[in-house]
XYZ file of C-alpha atoms in Angstrom:
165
model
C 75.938 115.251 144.924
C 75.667 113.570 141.563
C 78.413 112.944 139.010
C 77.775 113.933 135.670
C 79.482 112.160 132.947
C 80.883 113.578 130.500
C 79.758 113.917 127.067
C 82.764 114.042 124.896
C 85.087 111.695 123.728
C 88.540 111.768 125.091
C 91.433 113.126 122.857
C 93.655 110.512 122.603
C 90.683 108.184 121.595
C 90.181 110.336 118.445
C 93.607 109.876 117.693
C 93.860 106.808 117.681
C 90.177 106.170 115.640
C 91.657 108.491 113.196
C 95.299 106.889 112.647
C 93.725 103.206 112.486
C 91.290 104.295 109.878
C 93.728 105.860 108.050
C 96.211 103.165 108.285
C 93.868 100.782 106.844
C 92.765 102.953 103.884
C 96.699 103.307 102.913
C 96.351 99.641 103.670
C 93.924 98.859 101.188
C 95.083 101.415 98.396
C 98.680 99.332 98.336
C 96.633 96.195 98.241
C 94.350 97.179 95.256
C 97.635 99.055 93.479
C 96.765 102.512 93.648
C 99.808 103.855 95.503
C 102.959 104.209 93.357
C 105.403 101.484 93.716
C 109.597 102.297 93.708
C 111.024 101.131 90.491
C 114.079 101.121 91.755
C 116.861 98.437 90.861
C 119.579 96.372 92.869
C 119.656 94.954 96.135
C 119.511 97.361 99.620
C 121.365 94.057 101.636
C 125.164 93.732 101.092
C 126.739 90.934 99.167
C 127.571 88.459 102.127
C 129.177 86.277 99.991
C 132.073 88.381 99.235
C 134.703 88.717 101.530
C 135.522 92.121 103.255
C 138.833 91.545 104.240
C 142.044 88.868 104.613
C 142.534 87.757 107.670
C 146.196 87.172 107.983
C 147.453 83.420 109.222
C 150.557 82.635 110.401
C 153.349 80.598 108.396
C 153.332 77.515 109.004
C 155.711 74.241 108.085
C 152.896 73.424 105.672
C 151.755 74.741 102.153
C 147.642 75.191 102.135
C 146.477 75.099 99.063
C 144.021 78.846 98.183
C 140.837 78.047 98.052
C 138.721 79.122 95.388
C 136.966 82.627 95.734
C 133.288 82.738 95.280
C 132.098 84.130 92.116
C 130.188 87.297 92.137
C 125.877 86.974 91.347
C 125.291 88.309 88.383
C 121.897 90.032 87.730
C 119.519 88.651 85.319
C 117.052 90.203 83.245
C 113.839 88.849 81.237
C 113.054 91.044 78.388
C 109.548 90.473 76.829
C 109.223 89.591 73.201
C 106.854 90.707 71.160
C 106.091 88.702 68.112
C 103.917 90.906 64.960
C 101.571 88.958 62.498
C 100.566 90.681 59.512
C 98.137 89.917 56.813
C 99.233 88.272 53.871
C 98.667 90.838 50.906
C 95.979 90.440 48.388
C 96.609 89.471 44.817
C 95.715 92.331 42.321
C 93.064 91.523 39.943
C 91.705 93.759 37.541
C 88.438 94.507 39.017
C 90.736 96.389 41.124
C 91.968 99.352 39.409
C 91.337 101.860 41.751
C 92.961 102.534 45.221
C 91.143 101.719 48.185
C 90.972 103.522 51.061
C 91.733 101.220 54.406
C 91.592 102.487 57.729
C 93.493 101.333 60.522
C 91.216 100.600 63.693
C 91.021 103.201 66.232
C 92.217 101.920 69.547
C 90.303 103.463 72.266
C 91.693 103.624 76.227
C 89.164 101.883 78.624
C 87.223 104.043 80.054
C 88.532 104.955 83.694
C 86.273 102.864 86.461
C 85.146 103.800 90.037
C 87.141 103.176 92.653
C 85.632 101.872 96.186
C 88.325 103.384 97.714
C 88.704 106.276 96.348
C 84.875 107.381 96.932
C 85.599 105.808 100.807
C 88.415 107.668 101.510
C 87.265 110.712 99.710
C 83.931 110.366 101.734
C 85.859 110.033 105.070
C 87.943 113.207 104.888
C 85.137 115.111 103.659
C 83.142 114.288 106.197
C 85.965 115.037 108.821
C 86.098 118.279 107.145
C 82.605 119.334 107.075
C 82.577 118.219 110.557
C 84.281 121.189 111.641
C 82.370 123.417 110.238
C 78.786 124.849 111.791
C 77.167 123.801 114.872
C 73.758 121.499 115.801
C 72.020 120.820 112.634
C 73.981 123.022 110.227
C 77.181 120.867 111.337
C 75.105 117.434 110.359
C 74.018 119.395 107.085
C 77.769 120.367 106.752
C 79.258 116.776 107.585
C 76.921 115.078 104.670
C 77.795 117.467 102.141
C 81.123 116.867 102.942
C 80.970 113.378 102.934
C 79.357 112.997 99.660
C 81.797 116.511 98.129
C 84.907 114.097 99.156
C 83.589 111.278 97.773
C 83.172 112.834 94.331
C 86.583 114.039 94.744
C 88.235 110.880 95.751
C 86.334 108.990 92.506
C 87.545 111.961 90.336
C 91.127 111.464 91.559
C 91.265 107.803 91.513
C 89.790 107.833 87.890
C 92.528 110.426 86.978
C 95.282 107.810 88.548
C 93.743 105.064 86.179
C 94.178 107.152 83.067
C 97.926 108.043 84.146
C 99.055 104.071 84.128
C-alpha cells in the first residue's frame, strides 16, 4: 500500500503567504509615502499634568502654605515665511518708445514617475487574479497577462497619486 502525497498546498499556508505579502507591500507604501497620512491636530494622551480632582486633607493645627498649580502646555506653531525678490525696474530711455511684450515663465508640474511599488503590487494582484481564471496552460497564459495588466494598473494609479500631492 503506498501513500501518495498530496499535491496541493494546505489552506491555511496560503493564508498566511498572502497576508505577509500583503503586509509588507502596505509596509513599504507607508515607508516610501504613498499612503495618506492623518492631518489631524492635538494630542490622543491626556494631560497628566493637570490634576483631576482635590483630594480633601484634614485640618490640622498647622497652616500649609498652596502650592503652586502647574501651568497648562501651550501648543506651538512654526509658520513658514516666504520672502519675494523682484527685479529692480529698468530705467526708460528713449530707444524705448514702444511697449514690450514680457512673458512670465510657464511653470510646468514634474512629470509623474514610476513607482516600484505600484507596478509590484499591481503585478501581484493581477497575477492572483488571473490565477483563477482557466485551467493548465490557459491559467499560466491567464496568470501573466494578469500580472503584467496589474502592473500597468498599479503604475497608472501610483502616477495618478503623484499628480494629486
Amino acid at each position: 500500500m503506498e501513500h501518495t502525497v498530496p499535491n496541493r498546498m494546505h489552506p491555511l499556508l496560503a493564508i498566511a503567504a498572502f497576508s505577509l505579502t500583503l503586509v509588507s507591500l502596505v509596509g513599504a507604501a507607508s515607508i516610501l509615502g504613498l499612503l495618506p497620512n492623518s492631518q489631524a491636530k492635538g494630542s490622543v494622551a491626556p494631560d497628566m499634568a493637570a490634576p483631576t480632582a482635590q483630594i480633601s486633607q484634614p485640618v490640622t493645627a498647622q497652616a500649609q502654605p498652596p502650592q503652586p498649580q502647574p501651568q497648562p502646555r501651550q501648543v506651538v506653531e512654526h509658520r513658514t515665511v516666504v520672502h519675494h525678490t523682484y527685479a529692480p525696474a529698468r530705467q526708460a530711455s528713449r530707444d524705448d518708445d514702444q511697449p514690450r511684450v514680457v512673458q512670465a515663465p510657464v511653470q510646468r508640474a514634474p512629470a509623474p514617475q514610476n513607482s516600484a511599488v505600484g507596478i509590484g503590487l499591481g503585478a501581484v494582484v493581477g497575477g492572483l487574479l488571473g490565477n483563477q481564471v482557466g485551467d493548465g496552460r490557459g491559467r499560466t497564459l491567464a496568470t501573466i497577462a494578469g500580472a503584467m495588466g496589474g502592473a500597468y494598473a498599479g503604475n497608472e494609479i501610483a502616477k495618478r497619486n503623484q499628480q494629486q500631492q
